[in-house]
């Protein structure tokens, strides 16, 4: 039972429209997870939760939203792969223990789950889900400290890996970013009330002002008394996930101190400098390749064209749980424009190749539409190493850059006339104007934290 969490979180404290704003916040984070979503709301007396499988627009409607009353809320959108696509894993979780009730929404993957869960189970803990987030709850209620935030610190000190988390109890909204800062979290203000969200695109949507990003290792506590920041953990080298910038975050978001769209454009610029080739047009595989393709085209002076149009009414193909479903997804998602492509020498810019399965289908479609030459350019290096921090590259064998010996081999497999990837150096230069550090383990194999033998696996798996 594989479990990868790639999610989005949103929370707001003491606002009369908390439920509606959380709904909107989740809408803007839908790209971070289409499998399930949910919301937990405090109505002054009780914490209530509503979660379900599917998109935000499917899980919530006028009448369910009306039932959720309260001024403080957290929400979650969730993406997962095969095995854990079940309702009981949908977040936020709400639990009651020893007269306290609280709720958690988690983005990221803990890497010492097996060890922690085994230990807790030996001590008698009963688990309801297959999620690592539940482990944090057990650790939290075991702490002997009095204050919730102190108990939380105790719990998190035992956790390794990636976590951006929101907690809601009867008095407080708490946000945490792990000491490495793998996943983003930002703080905003709406009508004088505090908001926490994975990405700033949520703040834009609800007209909230951006205050700042939460630092790696920082805990933010919002209560009736105001806002408090703590940095209780040992300082680590910041390692935000570079793949958030390359692919995952929305281009209109500002994360890790940068504008995602402009970072992607710079990646495209660097790609053109490293791998120029003569051609009639530059196109992207929409939407994820758009920004890099624009950067590429601007840099080399070959015009950008729309060679393919995306159907926006289906989800991300990657999210379909089985390989078979993924194949169907590709066919309905993108359609080439024959009149543009016929007889042309085309540079196709794409943000990344992971398994290589969807790319092959798209290239075939471009070829069938009449393109004479296809030169593919990828705005990151080959992905060779699994991610243990929440991105869905779990298995070395599944990554095409490991399956095939050479880049020429990959070019042949996906059916292009030439294939070039941005170099690791080029990527770091493009992303990192001012000496910041990132986690680039999926490209370099250099993991910022210790990776245990069964990292990323749950105790349930045998
Ligand atoms: P592949 O050819 O490897 O099957 O798919 C490559 C495509 O997947 C690219 O269009 C890229 O934008 C997209 N992609 C890369 N990483 C992810 C991810 O984590 N989730 C989803 N949904 N798509 C991804
Ligand atoms: Mg894409």
XYZ file of C-alpha atoms and ligand atoms in Angstrom:
487
model
C 0.000 0.000 0.000
C 1.924 2.922 -1.228
C 1.236 6.265 0.248
C 2.488 9.560 -1.090
C 1.079 12.777 0.117
C 1.151 15.782 -2.059
C -1.394 18.139 -0.723
C -2.529 21.661 -0.067
C -3.637 23.278 3.176
C -5.597 26.385 4.053
C -6.703 27.864 7.377
C -8.320 31.021 8.707
C -8.830 32.264 12.256
C -11.865 34.050 13.645
C -13.462 35.338 10.456
C -17.232 35.458 10.045
C -16.914 33.975 6.552
C -14.390 31.324 7.574
C -16.247 28.468 5.879
C -16.769 30.238 2.556
C -13.213 31.554 2.509
C -11.793 28.105 3.243
C -13.892 26.726 0.418
C -12.404 29.332 -1.922
C -8.931 28.713 -0.539
C -9.244 25.020 -1.298
C -10.520 25.805 -4.773
C -7.338 27.738 -5.490
C -5.230 24.835 -4.219
C -7.025 22.183 -6.227
C -3.929 21.620 -8.386
C -2.171 20.285 -5.274
C -4.591 17.408 -4.918
C -7.666 16.232 -6.705
C -8.378 13.019 -4.937
C -10.069 14.091 -1.759
C -10.655 17.249 0.215
C -12.152 18.379 3.449
C -12.677 21.069 5.990
C -12.788 21.205 9.794
C -14.596 24.089 11.437
C -14.855 25.267 15.022
C -18.248 26.731 15.830
C -17.455 28.012 19.299
C -18.442 24.748 20.941
C -17.501 21.882 18.714
C -15.166 20.933 15.921
C -17.008 19.620 12.895
C -15.476 18.014 9.863
C -16.661 17.341 6.361
C -14.453 15.470 3.916
C -15.010 13.415 0.835
C -13.477 11.865 -2.230
C -13.246 14.075 -5.286
C -12.816 17.695 -6.246
C -13.649 20.643 -4.023
C -16.636 21.375 -6.261
C -17.883 17.812 -5.845
C -17.439 17.446 -2.097
C -18.889 20.794 -1.087
C -22.137 22.349 -2.183
C -24.469 25.068 -1.011
C -26.209 22.918 1.545
C -23.122 21.207 2.982
C -21.393 24.557 3.302
C -24.415 25.984 5.111
C -24.246 23.216 7.671
C -20.648 23.992 8.476
C -20.822 26.975 10.773
C -17.947 28.623 12.557
C -15.378 31.379 12.550
C -12.229 29.277 12.427
C -11.499 26.593 9.885
C -8.800 24.523 8.246
C -9.038 22.718 4.936
C -7.081 20.203 2.946
C -6.849 18.933 -0.624
C -5.173 15.633 -1.135
C -3.393 13.817 -3.895
C -2.326 10.244 -3.514
C -1.363 7.243 -5.562
C -2.646 3.684 -5.645
C -3.569 2.068 -2.391
C -4.610 4.856 -0.180
C -7.353 6.272 -2.315
C -9.934 5.827 0.395
C -12.250 8.079 2.312
C -10.876 7.352 5.755
C -7.598 8.882 4.650
C -9.281 12.130 3.637
C -8.226 15.071 5.784
C -8.477 17.125 7.945
C -8.708 14.588 10.738
C -10.634 15.558 13.824
C -9.953 13.759 17.073
C -11.104 14.024 20.637
C -8.916 12.840 23.427
C -9.078 13.414 27.137
C -11.405 16.405 26.815
C -9.462 18.063 24.044
C -10.571 18.101 20.435
C -8.377 19.140 17.588
C -7.896 18.776 13.904
C -4.886 18.346 11.632
C -4.215 18.924 7.921
C -0.855 17.734 6.622
C 1.189 18.204 3.440
C 4.421 16.241 3.091
C 5.771 12.840 3.988
C 7.369 11.759 7.219
C 10.332 9.479 6.644
C 10.462 7.626 9.958
C 6.871 6.431 9.958
C 7.624 2.724 10.175
C 9.704 3.125 13.276
C 7.298 5.521 14.962
C 4.197 3.547 14.120
C 5.634 0.222 15.255
C 6.631 1.792 18.548
C 3.211 3.361 19.069
C 1.422 0.143 18.172
C 3.535 -1.825 20.609
C 2.442 0.659 23.244
C -1.193 -0.013 22.390
C -2.057 2.748 19.921
C -4.872 1.906 17.521
C -4.661 3.470 14.072
C -7.682 4.353 11.961
C -5.906 5.242 8.740
C -2.804 4.464 6.725
C -1.569 8.023 6.920
C 1.572 9.278 8.563
C -0.349 12.314 9.833
C -2.142 10.086 12.319
C 1.172 9.254 13.924
C 1.586 12.908 14.832
C -1.770 12.821 16.619
C -0.719 9.849 18.740
C 2.570 11.480 19.624
C 0.776 14.685 20.504
C -1.686 13.147 22.942
C 1.126 11.214 24.646
C 3.068 14.343 25.515
C 2.991 15.241 29.203
C 3.082 18.975 28.529
C 0.083 21.134 29.285
C -0.181 23.584 26.423
C -1.237 22.292 23.032
C 1.627 23.990 21.232
C 4.156 22.508 23.667
C 2.714 19.058 23.102
C 2.919 19.656 19.394
C 6.586 20.569 19.693
C 7.210 17.344 21.615
C 5.483 15.360 18.867
C 7.261 17.059 15.998
C 10.679 16.621 17.580
C 10.193 12.894 17.007
C 9.205 13.259 13.360
C 11.615 13.201 10.457
C 10.948 14.251 6.887
C 8.624 16.740 5.286
C 5.640 18.381 6.876
C 3.697 21.528 6.428
C 0.810 21.178 8.822
C -2.133 23.112 10.128
C -3.782 22.403 13.461
C -7.019 23.701 14.805
C -8.182 23.346 18.368
C -10.849 25.112 20.318
C -8.703 28.159 20.839
C -6.021 28.267 18.236
C -4.977 27.929 14.650
C -1.423 26.648 14.395
C 0.800 26.329 11.337
C 4.124 24.492 11.128
C 6.823 24.112 8.514
C 9.419 21.407 9.087
C 13.000 22.515 9.806
C 14.073 21.873 6.211
C 11.089 23.726 4.775
C 10.362 21.161 2.066
C 6.803 22.335 1.429
C 5.596 25.941 1.233
C 3.379 27.772 3.734
C 2.465 31.423 3.729
C 0.765 33.821 6.094
C -1.785 36.370 5.004
C -4.331 38.752 6.476
C -7.935 39.164 5.437
C -9.965 41.926 7.074
C -7.423 41.960 9.890
C -7.767 38.168 10.444
C -4.950 35.710 9.886
C -4.880 33.210 7.062
C -2.417 30.364 6.421
C -2.138 28.723 3.012
C 0.166 26.481 1.029
C 0.462 29.034 -1.748
C -0.169 32.721 -2.221
C -2.652 32.104 -5.050
C -5.157 31.374 -2.233
C -4.533 34.773 -0.705
C -5.062 36.453 -4.076
C -8.378 34.724 -4.567
C -9.836 35.844 -1.248
C -8.292 39.328 -1.430
C -6.048 38.713 1.530
C -2.833 40.613 1.936
C 0.391 38.566 1.841
C 2.270 39.008 5.122
C 5.203 36.642 4.643
C 6.196 33.017 4.224
C 6.516 30.908 7.328
C 10.199 30.050 7.747
C 11.551 26.510 7.773
C 11.274 25.187 11.330
C 8.829 27.890 12.343
C 5.582 27.437 14.253
C 2.940 30.124 14.060
C 0.211 30.250 16.683
C -2.871 32.372 16.094
C -5.274 32.909 18.972
C -7.564 35.582 20.428
C -4.412 37.067 21.953
C -2.866 37.673 18.554
C -0.059 35.913 16.763
C 3.069 34.242 18.108
C 6.034 32.805 16.238
C 8.381 30.151 17.565
C 11.450 28.419 16.226
C 11.965 25.570 18.638
C 13.829 23.107 16.441
C 17.495 22.762 15.714
C 18.313 24.838 12.637
C 18.842 22.893 9.427
C 20.014 23.910 5.992
C 16.850 25.119 4.246
C 15.846 22.615 1.571
C 12.621 23.691 -0.094
C 11.538 21.293 -2.817
C 12.822 22.540 -6.157
C 10.123 20.537 -7.930
C 7.467 22.817 -6.425
C 9.014 25.563 -8.557
C 9.516 23.392 -11.633
C 6.101 21.796 -11.724
C 3.843 21.632 -8.739
C 2.983 25.090 -7.490
C 0.721 27.381 -9.471
C 2.651 29.832 -11.660
C 0.760 32.778 -10.178
C 1.973 31.873 -6.687
C 4.919 33.389 -4.885
C 6.701 30.691 -2.914
C 10.217 30.185 -1.584
C 10.841 33.910 -2.062
C 10.165 33.838 -5.760
C 7.454 34.163 -8.391
C 6.832 30.668 -9.726
C 6.055 31.840 -13.272
C 9.248 33.897 -13.495
C 11.343 31.015 -12.135
C 9.895 28.760 -14.829
C 10.608 31.358 -17.492
C 14.207 31.580 -16.306
C 14.441 27.781 -16.512
C 13.316 28.081 -20.152
C 15.840 30.843 -20.818
C 18.652 28.724 -19.411
C 17.432 25.744 -21.420
C 17.635 27.790 -24.645
C 21.161 28.881 -23.759
C 22.247 25.321 -23.103
C 20.348 23.580 -25.877
C 19.544 25.816 -28.800
C 18.457 24.248 -32.052
C 17.161 25.770 -35.277
C 13.406 25.346 -35.800
C 10.249 27.061 -37.084
C 8.401 27.349 -33.791
C 8.537 26.781 -30.047
C 5.520 25.220 -28.357
C 4.774 23.887 -24.919
C 2.899 20.922 -23.652
C 0.196 22.888 -21.859
C -0.207 23.971 -19.174
C 2.808 22.935 -17.165
C 5.328 23.651 -19.958
C 3.949 27.110 -20.846
C 6.162 29.365 -18.766
C 9.411 27.584 -19.666
C 8.457 27.551 -23.363
C 7.931 31.317 -23.293
C 11.352 31.793 -21.697
C 12.906 29.499 -24.286
C 11.276 31.298 -27.200
C 12.168 34.773 -25.922
C 15.782 33.782 -25.438
C 16.340 32.174 -28.837
C 14.042 34.376 -30.904
C 12.061 31.504 -32.427
C 8.337 32.352 -32.203
C 6.145 30.742 -29.575
C 3.062 29.051 -31.022
C 0.119 27.198 -29.585
C 0.603 23.704 -30.959
C -1.710 21.896 -28.629
C -4.856 22.784 -26.750
C -5.776 21.432 -23.413
C -9.193 20.318 -22.331
C -9.589 21.920 -18.934
C -12.507 19.846 -17.822
C -10.571 16.804 -16.750
C -8.171 16.371 -13.883
C -4.467 15.808 -14.044
C -3.872 12.552 -15.881
C -1.249 11.569 -13.394
C -3.834 11.381 -10.700
C -5.770 8.521 -12.244
C -4.881 5.664 -9.938
C -3.990 2.973 -12.443
C -1.702 2.928 -15.471
C -4.661 1.979 -17.668
C -6.630 5.034 -16.527
C -3.620 7.268 -17.136
C -3.495 6.222 -20.777
C -7.127 7.159 -21.318
C -6.517 10.474 -19.601
C -3.798 11.421 -22.074
C -6.076 11.023 -25.059
C -8.818 13.248 -23.784
C -6.572 15.896 -22.330
C -4.563 17.417 -25.192
C -5.354 17.984 -28.836
C -2.808 19.245 -31.409
C -3.656 21.992 -33.898
C -2.873 20.406 -37.274
C -2.879 23.680 -39.186
C -0.109 25.005 -36.941
C 2.047 21.899 -36.879
C 1.881 20.619 -40.438
C 5.318 20.476 -42.063
C 6.976 22.376 -39.186
C 10.223 21.844 -37.330
C 8.991 22.097 -33.767
C 10.733 22.653 -30.430
C 8.512 21.176 -27.733
C 9.234 22.480 -24.247
C 8.061 20.461 -21.268
C 8.679 20.973 -17.558
C 9.640 17.392 -16.749
C 9.551 13.741 -17.745
C 8.810 11.289 -14.975
C 7.693 7.896 -16.207
C 7.738 8.838 -19.874
C 4.377 7.260 -20.555
C 2.259 10.345 -21.120
C 4.991 12.182 -23.011
C 5.260 9.411 -25.608
C 1.530 9.675 -26.365
C 1.676 13.446 -26.728
C 4.652 13.337 -29.053
C 2.875 10.802 -31.208
C -0.113 13.136 -31.428
C 2.147 16.034 -32.515
C 3.785 13.793 -35.104
C 0.403 12.557 -36.369
C -0.660 16.186 -36.749
C 2.101 16.636 -39.329
C 5.155 18.018 -37.496
C 8.250 17.372 -39.615
C 10.849 17.431 -36.841
C 10.283 17.318 -33.091
C 12.989 18.560 -30.747
C 12.050 18.126 -27.131
C 13.562 20.323 -24.419
C 12.999 19.630 -20.727
C 13.302 22.437 -18.174
C 14.875 20.249 -15.479
C 17.486 17.450 -15.422
C 16.545 13.741 -15.684
C 14.591 12.572 -12.624
C 16.531 9.579 -11.352
C 15.863 9.277 -7.654
C 12.724 8.659 -5.636
C 11.249 11.393 -3.487
C 10.639 10.606 0.178
C 9.272 14.022 0.957
C 5.914 13.892 -0.735
C 6.306 13.914 -4.512
C 5.041 10.999 -6.477
C 8.366 9.616 -7.746
C 8.408 6.650 -5.454
C 10.172 3.951 -7.301
C 13.505 4.100 -9.080
C 12.403 1.445 -11.510
C 9.417 3.488 -12.652
C 11.502 6.524 -13.569
C 12.311 6.444 -17.257
C 15.708 8.077 -16.732
C 16.699 4.908 -14.862
C 14.980 2.448 -17.167
C 16.794 3.505 -20.286
C 20.551 3.738 -20.477
C 20.921 7.036 -22.276
C 19.075 10.204 -23.155
C 19.142 9.038 -26.774
C 17.376 5.901 -25.598
C 14.662 8.024 -23.973
C 14.407 10.132 -27.143
C 13.796 6.998 -29.128
C 11.264 5.675 -26.645
C 9.161 8.848 -26.687
C 9.649 9.284 -30.429
C 11.435 12.638 -30.784
C 14.222 13.632 -33.189
C 16.263 15.105 -30.365
C 15.906 15.348 -26.606
C 17.845 17.613 -24.245
C 17.479 18.247 -20.535
C 18.510 21.327 -18.587
C 21.697 20.619 -16.619
C 21.678 20.469 -12.818
C 23.928 23.507 -12.739
C 21.741 25.384 -15.192
C 18.641 24.567 -13.146
C 20.200 25.744 -9.903
C 21.419 28.942 -11.541
C 18.001 29.663 -13.017
C 16.129 28.987 -9.790
C 18.550 30.354 -7.363
C 19.472 33.927 -8.056
C 20.807 34.676 -4.607
C 22.539 31.675 -3.135
C 19.542 29.908 -1.618
C 19.601 26.161 -1.119
C 16.998 23.640 -2.261
C 16.230 19.947 -2.085
C 17.145 18.577 -5.510
C 17.402 14.946 -4.407
C 15.221 13.653 -7.260
C 17.935 14.850 -9.668
C 21.108 14.581 -7.611
C 20.374 11.738 -5.193
C 21.551 13.993 -2.367
C 18.887 13.804 0.320
C 18.920 16.578 2.919
C 17.834 14.195 5.702
C 18.803 10.704 6.695
C 16.816 8.233 4.608
C 15.851 5.111 6.479
C 15.590 1.789 4.752
C 11.835 1.826 4.684
C 11.344 5.558 4.432
C 8.078 6.411 2.815
C 6.585 3.034 3.689
C 3.940 2.659 6.301
C 4.013 0.292 9.196
C 0.943 -1.423 7.761
C 2.886 -2.668 4.774
C 4.608 -5.932 5.179
P 5.423 11.223 -18.164
O 5.758 11.363 -19.614
O 6.619 11.106 -17.325
O 4.434 10.121 -17.946
O 4.656 12.549 -17.714
C 5.251 13.789 -17.815
C 4.185 14.802 -17.531
O 3.758 14.690 -16.161
C 4.647 16.230 -17.718
O 3.634 16.891 -18.461
C 4.689 16.839 -16.330
O 4.236 18.159 -16.364
C 3.753 15.960 -15.559
N 4.163 15.736 -14.149
C 5.375 15.754 -13.609
N 5.327 15.495 -12.283
C 4.053 15.315 -11.957
C 3.369 15.064 -10.734
O 3.946 14.927 -9.662
N 2.024 14.987 -10.839
C 1.363 15.157 -12.009
N 0.054 15.115 -12.014
N 1.980 15.363 -13.169
C 3.301 15.460 -13.156
Mg 2.729 18.671 -17.910
